[in-house]
Coordinates of C-alpha atoms and ligand atoms in Angstrom, one line a residue:
M1 CA 42.6 13.0 8.6
S2 CA 42.9 11.8 4.8
N3 CA 39.3 10.3 5.2
Y4 CA 38.2 13.6 6.8
S5 CA 39.6 15.5 4.0
F6 CA 38.1 13.4 1.1
G7 CA 34.5 13.5 3.0
S8 CA 35.6 18.2 2.6
Q9 CA 36.3 17.7 -1.0
E10 CA 32.8 15.8 -1.6
E11 CA 31.1 18.3 0.5
T12 CA 32.0 21.4 -1.2
M13 CA 31.2 19.3 -4.4
V14 CA 27.5 18.5 -3.6
M15 CA 28.0 22.7 -2.6
K16 CA 28.8 23.3 -6.2
K17 CA 25.7 21.4 -7.7
V18 CA 23.8 22.7 -5.1
K19 CA 24.6 26.2 -6.5
M20 CA 24.0 25.1 -10.0
G21 CA 20.6 24.3 -9.1
F22 CA 20.2 27.1 -7.3
L23 CA 21.6 29.2 -10.7
F24 CA 19.5 26.9 -13.0
F25 CA 16.1 27.5 -11.3
L26 CA 16.7 31.5 -10.9
I27 CA 17.6 31.4 -14.9
C28 CA 14.0 29.4 -15.7
M29 CA 12.1 31.9 -13.4
C30 CA 13.4 34.8 -15.6
L31 CA 12.7 32.9 -19.0
L32 CA 9.5 31.6 -17.7
V33 CA 7.8 34.8 -15.9
P34 CA 8.2 37.3 -19.1
V35 CA 7.0 35.2 -21.8
H36 CA 3.8 33.2 -19.8
P37 CA 2.7 36.4 -18.0
T38 CA -0.2 34.6 -17.0
Q39 CA 0.9 31.0 -16.6
R40 CA 2.2 30.6 -13.3
L41 CA 2.9 27.2 -10.8
S42 CA -0.4 27.1 -9.7
P43 CA -1.5 23.6 -8.0
T44 CA -2.8 21.4 -10.3
I45 CA -5.5 18.6 -9.5
T46 CA -2.4 16.4 -9.8
D47 CA -1.4 18.3 -6.6
L48 CA -4.4 17.5 -4.5
A49 CA -4.7 14.0 -6.2
F50 CA -1.6 13.7 -4.1
K51 CA -1.2 15.8 -1.3
N52 CA -5.2 13.5 -0.9
V53 CA -3.2 9.8 -1.1
D54 CA -0.7 11.1 1.9
F55 CA -3.7 12.2 3.9
A56 CA -5.9 9.2 3.3
M57 CA -2.3 7.1 4.3
N58 CA -2.3 9.1 7.5
L59 CA -5.7 8.8 8.1
Y60 CA -5.5 4.8 7.7
R61 CA -2.5 4.2 10.3
K62 CA -4.2 6.5 12.4
I63 CA -7.6 4.4 12.3
S64 CA -5.9 0.9 12.2
S65 CA -3.8 1.5 15.5
Y66 CA -7.3 1.1 16.9
H67 CA -8.3 -1.9 16.2
D68 CA -7.6 -5.3 14.2
K69 CA -11.1 -4.9 12.1
N70 CA -12.1 -4.5 8.6
I71 CA -11.7 -1.1 7.8
F72 CA -12.7 0.7 4.8
F73 CA -13.4 4.4 4.2
S74 CA -13.2 7.1 1.7
P75 CA -10.2 9.7 1.7
L76 CA -11.6 12.0 -1.0
S77 CA -14.7 11.8 0.1
I78 CA -13.3 12.7 3.9
S79 CA -10.9 15.6 2.5
T80 CA -14.0 17.0 0.3
T81 CA -16.1 17.6 3.6
F82 CA -13.1 19.0 5.8
A83 CA -12.5 21.1 3.0
T84 CA -16.3 22.5 3.1
L85 CA -15.1 23.2 6.7
S86 CA -12.3 25.3 5.8
M87 CA -14.3 27.6 4.1
A88 CA -17.0 27.9 7.1
S89 CA -13.9 28.8 9.0
D90 CA -11.0 31.8 9.3
G91 CA -8.1 32.2 11.5
E92 CA -6.5 29.5 13.1
T93 CA -8.8 27.0 12.9
Q94 CA -8.6 26.9 9.0
K95 CA -5.2 26.8 9.3
E96 CA -5.1 23.9 11.7
I97 CA -7.9 22.2 9.0
L98 CA -5.9 23.3 5.8
K99 CA -2.4 21.3 7.3
G100 CA -4.8 18.1 8.9
L101 CA -5.2 17.1 5.4
N102 CA -1.8 18.3 4.0
L103 CA -3.3 21.1 1.8
H104 CA -1.7 23.7 3.2
Q105 CA 1.0 24.1 1.0
L106 CA -1.2 24.3 -1.9
E107 CA -2.6 27.7 -0.5
Q108 CA -2.1 30.5 -2.5
V109 CA -2.8 33.9 -1.1
E110 CA -3.8 35.9 -3.7
E111 CA -6.7 33.0 -5.1
P112 CA -8.3 32.4 -1.7
E113 CA -11.0 29.9 -3.9
L114 CA -7.9 28.0 -5.4
I115 CA -8.4 24.8 -2.4
P116 CA -12.4 24.7 -3.1
R117 CA -11.8 25.1 -6.8
L118 CA -9.2 22.5 -7.4
F119 CA -11.0 19.8 -5.4
Q120 CA -14.4 21.2 -7.7
Q121 CA -12.5 20.5 -10.6
L122 CA -10.8 17.3 -9.6
C123 CA -14.3 15.6 -8.9
G124 CA -15.6 17.1 -12.6
N125 CA -12.7 15.0 -13.8
I126 CA -13.0 11.8 -11.9
T127 CA -16.9 11.7 -13.3
R128 CA -16.1 13.2 -16.7
N129 CA -17.4 10.5 -18.7
G130 CA -20.7 10.6 -16.7
S131 CA -21.1 6.6 -16.2
L132 CA -19.2 6.6 -13.2
R133 CA -21.8 7.0 -10.3
L134 CA -20.9 7.7 -6.5
D135 CA -23.8 7.9 -5.0
Q136 CA -22.9 10.9 -2.1
G137 CA -23.6 13.3 0.3
T138 CA -21.9 15.8 2.3
A139 CA -24.4 17.9 4.2
L140 CA -24.1 20.4 7.6
F141 CA -26.7 20.7 9.8
V142 CA -26.5 23.6 11.8
S143 CA -28.5 24.4 15.3
Q144 CA -31.4 27.1 14.3
Q145 CA -29.5 29.6 17.1
F146 CA -27.5 30.4 14.3
E147 CA -27.9 32.4 11.6
I148 CA -26.2 31.2 8.1
E149 CA -23.9 33.6 6.0
K150 CA -25.5 33.2 2.4
I151 CA -21.9 33.3 0.9
F152 CA -21.4 30.4 2.7
D153 CA -24.4 29.0 1.8
E154 CA -23.8 30.2 -2.2
Q155 CA -19.9 28.7 -2.2
I156 CA -20.3 24.9 -0.8
K157 CA -23.4 24.5 -2.7
R158 CA -22.0 25.5 -6.2
F159 CA -18.0 23.8 -5.0
F160 CA -18.8 21.0 -3.2
N161 CA -22.6 20.2 -3.8
A162 CA -23.3 20.1 -0.1
D163 CA -26.2 21.0 1.6
V164 CA -26.3 23.3 4.7
R165 CA -29.5 23.2 6.6
T166 CA -30.9 24.5 10.3
V167 CA -32.3 22.1 12.7
D168 CA -33.6 22.3 16.2
F169 CA -31.3 20.1 18.1
M170 CA -33.2 20.7 21.2
D171 CA -36.3 18.2 19.7
P172 CA -33.6 15.6 18.7
K173 CA -36.6 13.1 17.5
S174 CA -37.8 15.1 14.9
S175 CA -34.0 16.8 14.0
S176 CA -32.6 13.1 13.6
G177 CA -35.7 12.7 11.4
I178 CA -34.8 15.3 9.0
I179 CA -31.1 14.3 8.8
N180 CA -31.9 11.1 7.9
E181 CA -34.4 11.4 5.6
Y182 CA -31.5 13.8 4.1
I183 CA -29.2 11.2 3.9
E184 CA -32.0 8.5 2.6
Q185 CA -32.7 10.7 -0.3
K186 CA -28.8 11.2 -1.2
T187 CA -28.0 7.8 -1.3
G188 CA -31.1 6.1 -3.5
S189 CA -32.1 4.5 0.1
K190 CA -29.3 2.5 0.0
V191 CA -28.3 4.2 3.4
A192 CA -30.4 4.7 6.1
E193 CA -30.7 5.3 10.0
I194 CA -27.3 6.6 10.3
I195 CA -28.6 9.1 13.0
T196 CA -29.8 7.2 16.0
N197 CA -29.5 9.5 18.8
L198 CA -28.5 12.6 19.1
D199 CA -27.1 15.2 22.1
S200 CA -29.9 18.1 22.1
Q201 CA -26.7 20.4 22.7
T202 CA -25.4 19.8 19.4
Q203 CA -24.3 22.7 17.5
L204 CA -22.8 22.1 13.9
L205 CA -23.0 18.4 12.7
L206 CA -21.7 16.9 9.6
I207 CA -22.4 14.5 7.6
N208 CA -21.0 12.1 4.8
I209 CA -22.0 8.9 3.2
I210 CA -21.0 7.5 -0.1
F211 CA -21.9 4.3 -2.0
F212 CA -19.5 2.6 -4.0
Q213 CA -20.6 -0.2 -6.6
G214 CA -18.6 -0.5 -9.6
E215 CA -18.7 -3.0 -12.6
W216 CA -15.8 -4.7 -13.3
Q217 CA -14.0 -4.3 -16.9
M218 CA -14.1 -8.2 -16.9
P219 CA -16.8 -9.8 -14.9
F220 CA -16.5 -13.3 -13.3
N221 CA -18.3 -15.9 -14.2
P222 CA -20.8 -16.7 -11.6
N223 CA -21.3 -20.1 -12.1
H224 CA -17.7 -20.5 -10.6
T225 CA -18.1 -18.9 -7.3
E226 CA -17.4 -22.0 -4.5
N227 CA -17.2 -21.8 -1.0
R228 CA -13.7 -21.3 -0.3
P229 CA -12.1 -21.2 3.4
F230 CA -10.4 -17.4 4.2
H231 CA -7.3 -17.5 6.7
I232 CA -8.0 -14.6 9.1
D233 CA -5.2 -15.7 11.4
N234 CA -3.4 -19.1 12.2
Y235 CA -6.2 -19.8 14.4
N236 CA -10.0 -18.6 12.9
I237 CA -10.7 -20.2 9.2
V238 CA -14.7 -18.8 7.6
Q239 CA -15.8 -20.3 4.9
V240 CA -16.6 -17.3 2.2
P241 CA -18.0 -17.2 -1.6
M242 CA -14.8 -17.2 -3.1
M243 CA -15.0 -16.2 -7.3
F244 CA -12.5 -17.2 -9.7
K245 CA -10.9 -15.9 -12.9
D246 CA -8.5 -16.9 -15.4
D247 CA -7.5 -14.3 -17.3
E248 CA -4.4 -11.7 -18.5
F249 CA -3.6 -9.2 -15.3
Y250 CA -1.6 -6.5 -14.3
T251 CA 0.2 -7.5 -11.4
T252 CA 3.3 -6.6 -9.1
E253 CA 5.6 -7.5 -6.6
D254 CA 7.1 -5.5 -3.7
V255 CA 9.7 -7.9 -2.5
P256 CA 11.0 -5.8 0.5
L257 CA 7.3 -5.2 2.4
G258 CA 6.6 -9.3 1.2
A259 CA 3.3 -8.4 -1.0
K260 CA 2.0 -9.1 -3.9
V261 CA -0.6 -6.5 -5.9
L262 CA -3.0 -7.1 -8.4
K263 CA -5.3 -4.9 -10.1
L264 CA -9.0 -5.0 -11.1
P265 CA -9.9 -3.0 -13.6
Y266 CA -13.0 -1.7 -12.9
K267 CA -15.0 0.7 -15.9
Q268 CA -15.2 4.3 -16.1
G269 CA -11.3 4.4 -15.5
I270 CA -11.3 3.1 -11.7
A271 CA -9.6 0.5 -10.3
M272 CA -9.0 -1.4 -7.4
L273 CA -5.5 -2.5 -6.6
I274 CA -5.2 -5.6 -3.8
L275 CA -2.2 -5.5 -1.9
L276 CA -1.8 -9.2 -0.4
P277 CA 0.6 -9.8 2.0
N278 CA 2.7 -12.8 1.9
K279 CA 1.5 -16.2 3.1
G280 CA 2.5 -16.2 6.8
M281 CA 3.3 -12.3 7.2
D282 CA 1.8 -10.6 10.1
Y283 CA -0.5 -7.7 8.2
S284 CA -0.1 -5.6 10.8
L285 CA 3.6 -4.8 9.8
V286 CA 1.9 -3.8 6.5
D287 CA 0.1 -1.0 7.8
D288 CA 2.3 1.0 9.0
K289 CA 4.6 0.7 5.9
I290 CA 1.8 1.7 3.5
T291 CA 2.4 5.5 2.0
A292 CA 1.5 7.3 -1.0
K293 CA 4.9 7.1 -2.8
R294 CA 4.3 3.2 -2.1
F295 CA 1.1 3.0 -3.3
L296 CA 2.2 5.4 -6.0
S297 CA 5.7 3.0 -7.0
W298 CA 2.6 -0.3 -6.9
V299 CA 0.8 1.9 -9.4
K300 CA 3.8 2.4 -12.1
Q301 CA 5.1 -1.3 -11.4
L302 CA 2.5 -3.2 -12.9
R303 CA 3.0 -5.9 -15.7
E304 CA 0.4 -8.0 -17.4
M305 CA 0.5 -11.5 -16.9
Q306 CA -1.6 -14.8 -17.6
L307 CA -3.3 -14.9 -13.8
E308 CA -5.6 -17.3 -11.5
V309 CA -7.4 -15.1 -9.4
H310 CA -9.1 -16.6 -6.3
M311 CA -10.9 -13.2 -5.3
P312 CA -13.7 -13.5 -2.4
K313 CA -16.8 -11.4 -2.4
F314 CA -17.6 -9.1 -0.1
K315 CA -19.7 -6.4 1.3
L316 CA -18.4 -3.4 4.0
E317 CA -20.6 -0.8 5.5
Q318 CA -18.3 1.4 7.6
S319 CA -19.2 4.6 10.1
Y320 CA -16.1 6.7 11.8
L321 CA -16.1 9.3 14.1
L322 CA -14.1 11.7 12.5
H323 CA -14.1 14.1 15.4
D324 CA -12.4 11.4 17.3
I325 CA -10.3 10.6 14.9
L326 CA -8.7 13.8 13.1
P327 CA -7.6 15.4 16.7
D328 CA -5.1 12.5 16.2
L329 CA -3.9 14.7 12.5
G330 CA -3.5 18.2 14.4
V331 CA -7.3 19.2 13.5
S332 CA -9.0 19.7 17.0
G333 CA -9.3 23.7 17.7
V334 CA -13.2 23.5 15.3
F335 CA -14.6 21.4 18.0
H336 CA -13.6 23.5 21.2
D337 CA -15.0 26.4 22.2
S338 CA -12.3 28.5 20.2
A339 CA -13.6 27.4 17.1
N340 CA -13.2 30.3 14.4
L341 CA -16.1 29.3 12.5
T342 CA -17.3 33.3 11.3
K343 CA -17.4 32.5 7.6
L344 CA -20.3 30.2 8.4
S345 CA -22.2 32.1 10.8
R346 CA -21.0 35.4 12.7
N347 CA -23.4 34.8 15.9
R348 CA -20.7 33.9 18.5
G349 CA -19.8 30.2 20.3
L350 CA -20.5 28.3 17.3
K351 CA -18.2 24.9 17.1
V352 CA -18.5 21.3 15.5
S353 CA -20.1 18.7 17.5
E354 CA -19.9 15.8 15.2
V355 CA -18.3 14.9 11.9
L356 CA -19.9 11.1 11.0
H357 CA -18.2 9.3 7.7
K358 CA -20.3 6.3 6.3
A359 CA -18.7 4.0 3.3
V360 CA -20.7 1.4 1.9
I361 CA -19.2 -1.3 -1.3
E362 CA -20.2 -4.5 -2.4
V363 CA -17.7 -6.2 -4.4
D364 CA -19.0 -9.4 -6.5
E365 CA -18.9 -11.0 -9.7
K366 CA -21.5 -8.3 -11.9
G367 CA -20.4 -6.0 -15.1
T368 CA -21.4 -6.6 -18.5
T369 CA -20.1 -8.9 -21.1
A370 CA -18.9 -6.4 -23.2
A371 CA -15.8 -6.0 -22.3
A372 CA -14.3 -9.3 -22.2
A373 CA -12.7 -10.5 -25.4
T374 CA -9.2 -9.8 -23.2
T375 CA -7.8 -13.2 -23.8
A376 CA -6.4 -12.9 -27.3
G377 CA -2.4 -13.0 -27.0
I378 CA -2.2 -15.5 -24.3
I379 CA 1.0 -17.2 -24.7
A380 CA 0.4 -20.4 -25.1
Y381 CA 3.5 -21.7 -22.6
S382 CA 3.2 -19.6 -19.9
L383 CA 0.8 -21.2 -17.4
P384 CA -1.3 -19.0 -15.4
R385 CA 0.2 -18.1 -11.5
P386 CA -2.3 -18.6 -9.1
F387 CA -3.4 -15.2 -7.2
I388 CA -5.7 -16.6 -4.0
I389 CA -7.0 -14.3 -1.7
N390 CA -7.8 -16.2 0.9
R391 CA -6.0 -13.7 3.8
P392 CA -5.7 -10.5 5.1
F393 CA -5.6 -7.9 2.2
F394 CA -6.0 -4.2 1.9
F395 CA -7.7 -3.0 -1.0
F396 CA -7.6 0.5 -2.9
I397 CA -10.4 2.1 -5.1
Y398 CA -8.6 5.1 -7.6
H399 CA -9.2 6.5 -10.8
E400 CA -6.3 5.8 -13.2
E401 CA -5.9 9.2 -14.8
T402 CA -5.7 11.3 -11.9
N403 CA -4.1 8.8 -9.4
T404 CA -7.1 9.9 -6.9
L405 CA -8.0 7.3 -4.0
L406 CA -11.4 7.3 -3.9
F407 CA -11.6 4.7 -1.2
M408 CA -9.1 2.5 0.9
G409 CA -9.9 -0.7 2.6
R410 CA -8.6 -3.3 4.9
V411 CA -10.5 -7.0 5.2
I412 CA -9.6 -9.0 7.5
D413 CA -12.8 -10.9 7.7
P414 CA -15.0 -11.2 4.7
T415 CA -18.1 -13.0 6.6
K416 CA -17.9 -9.3 8.9
I417 CA -20.1 -6.4 7.2
Ligands
NAG1 C1 -11.4 34.7 12.8 O1 -10.4 34.5 12.5 C2 -10.4 36.0 11.7 C3 -8.8 35.7 10.8 O2 -8.2 35.9 11.5 C4 -10.1 37.1 12.9 O3 -10.0 38.3 12.2 C5 -11.4 37.2 13.8 O4 -11.1 38.0 14.4 C6 -11.7 35.6 14.1 N1 -12.5 35.7 14.6 C7 -12.8 34.8 16.0 C8 -13.9 34.6 16.4 O5 -12.0 34.6 16.6
NAG2 C1 -8.7 16.4 -16.1 O1 -9.6 17.2 -17.7 C2 -9.2 17.9 -18.6 C3 -9.9 18.3 -19.1 O2 -11.1 17.4 -19.8 C4 -8.4 17.2 -19.0 O3 -7.4 18.3 -19.8 C5 -7.3 17.0 -18.0 O4 -6.2 15.7 -19.1 C6 -7.5 15.7 -17.0 N1 -6.5 15.2 -16.3 C7 -5.5 16.2 -15.5 C8 -4.6 15.4 -14.9 O5 -5.9 17.2 -15.2
NAG3 C1 -24.2 -20.7 -15.5 O1 -24.2 -22.0 -15.8 C2 -26.1 -21.9 -16.8 C3 -26.3 -23.5 -16.4 O2 -25.0 -24.2 -16.6 C4 -25.7 -21.6 -18.0 O3 -26.6 -21.4 -18.8 C5 -24.9 -20.2 -18.0 O4 -25.1 -19.9 -19.5 C6 -23.5 -19.8 -17.0 N1 -23.3 -19.0 -17.2 C7 -22.4 -17.9 -17.7 C8 -22.0 -16.9 -17.3 O5 -21.7 -18.8 -17.9
NAG4 C1 -13.5 8.8 -20.4 O1 -13.3 9.4 -21.3 C2 -12.3 9.5 -22.1 C3 -12.1 10.9 -22.5 O2 -12.8 11.3 -23.3 C4 -11.3 8.7 -22.3 O3 -10.1 8.9 -22.6 C5 -11.7 7.4 -21.7 O4 -10.7 6.1 -22.2 C6 -13.0 7.0 -21.5 N1 -13.1 6.2 -19.8 C7 -14.0 5.1 -20.1 C8 -13.7 4.1 -19.3 O5 -14.9 5.3 -20.4

């Protein structure tokens, strides 16, 4: 009985706090609004970046639930692709896309172009220094029986640097030729022949491809690369070219998760974060526990330390049929007859047939030697600790200033592309 009354007393305390918080909030609003009439609590690119990380983790968990192979995709690129689709759509279809992308909370009724503008600003911020090259392309190929709205064509060019083209899907050979040529041209021939067979019933095909090869701030010396074992699991071992570097790195440990974290900085304000589950730990247990909050907490907790890093060279080339995956995240209407794509074309009955995403990455020793003078300040008595990436690991490539997740991947077997 006494316990109960104690509890209720505490409850009233909490209630008081809540009320005070509410009052405080109201006062702030009153002060803010008249003083800065133009300054609204409008979402920023930081909000967009955070929502994107959240979306990335949801998508990752879906993809990883289908198989136990290597994974590599570009969350930013996928969100951008679906943001172009949200501009093509209206009504329920648009609502569903924004919700699936985790962007519905950023919507502002009085500013319909806010979300595309945020995407444009974010991409501008990431490539601001001009030296980061993300070879990417987004294109919508629409069956020629649909007439494309001029406003839409202009909008997606302006905000997303994307293209919309009409093709004759009834002639699969010529249309796949046109599409493959477009991709080759957009990616400097690094990605070729993405389309092999096209369904003549296709109405709308969305393609998004991205190629990344960053330059390390502290390159690995190729002379130190040697073949070493990589333990796929308890029974399978492969030999991989293992790079080596002894230097100061930013690192941390996630003790509850049972994993270590290492940051490998690229130039251009980008970094790769490696998440290495502890020896003997099943990586699939880690799979379910990766969240946006966790990712940001690793970034915050990084500390500089002398390390001996052993890291496999690898190349990944992964394609995903997003029309098969996105319905699991609640985006399905746009693929059905009920799709509302009236902003793309006023002709009735248009729906999205396929959405293809392809991402390619090469991780090797490369980089320039210019920025390598980091060995100063090593404390003589701090013996370097080994960080040996010789078992399945996760990696995240992100823009440091905005914490935008450009790529996310999982390497189970580095010898498989
Ligand atoms: C699409 O959505 C808009 C806005 O809700 C609505 O006015 C329009 O009738 C819808 N069109 C179709 C074909 O569903
Ligand atoms: C993005 O770029 C703008 C303009 O260069 C800069 O002011 C801003 O700090 C950058 N970062 C964010 C998170 O807005
Ligand atoms: C690698 O070894 C070769 C031959 O010994 C040497 O000429 C070269 O400078 C070395 N490269 C680096 C980056 O140390
Ligand atoms: C990019 O530009 C910003 C602002 O001009 C600068 O602070 C930053 O160091 C640059 N990053 C790189 C990697 O050059």
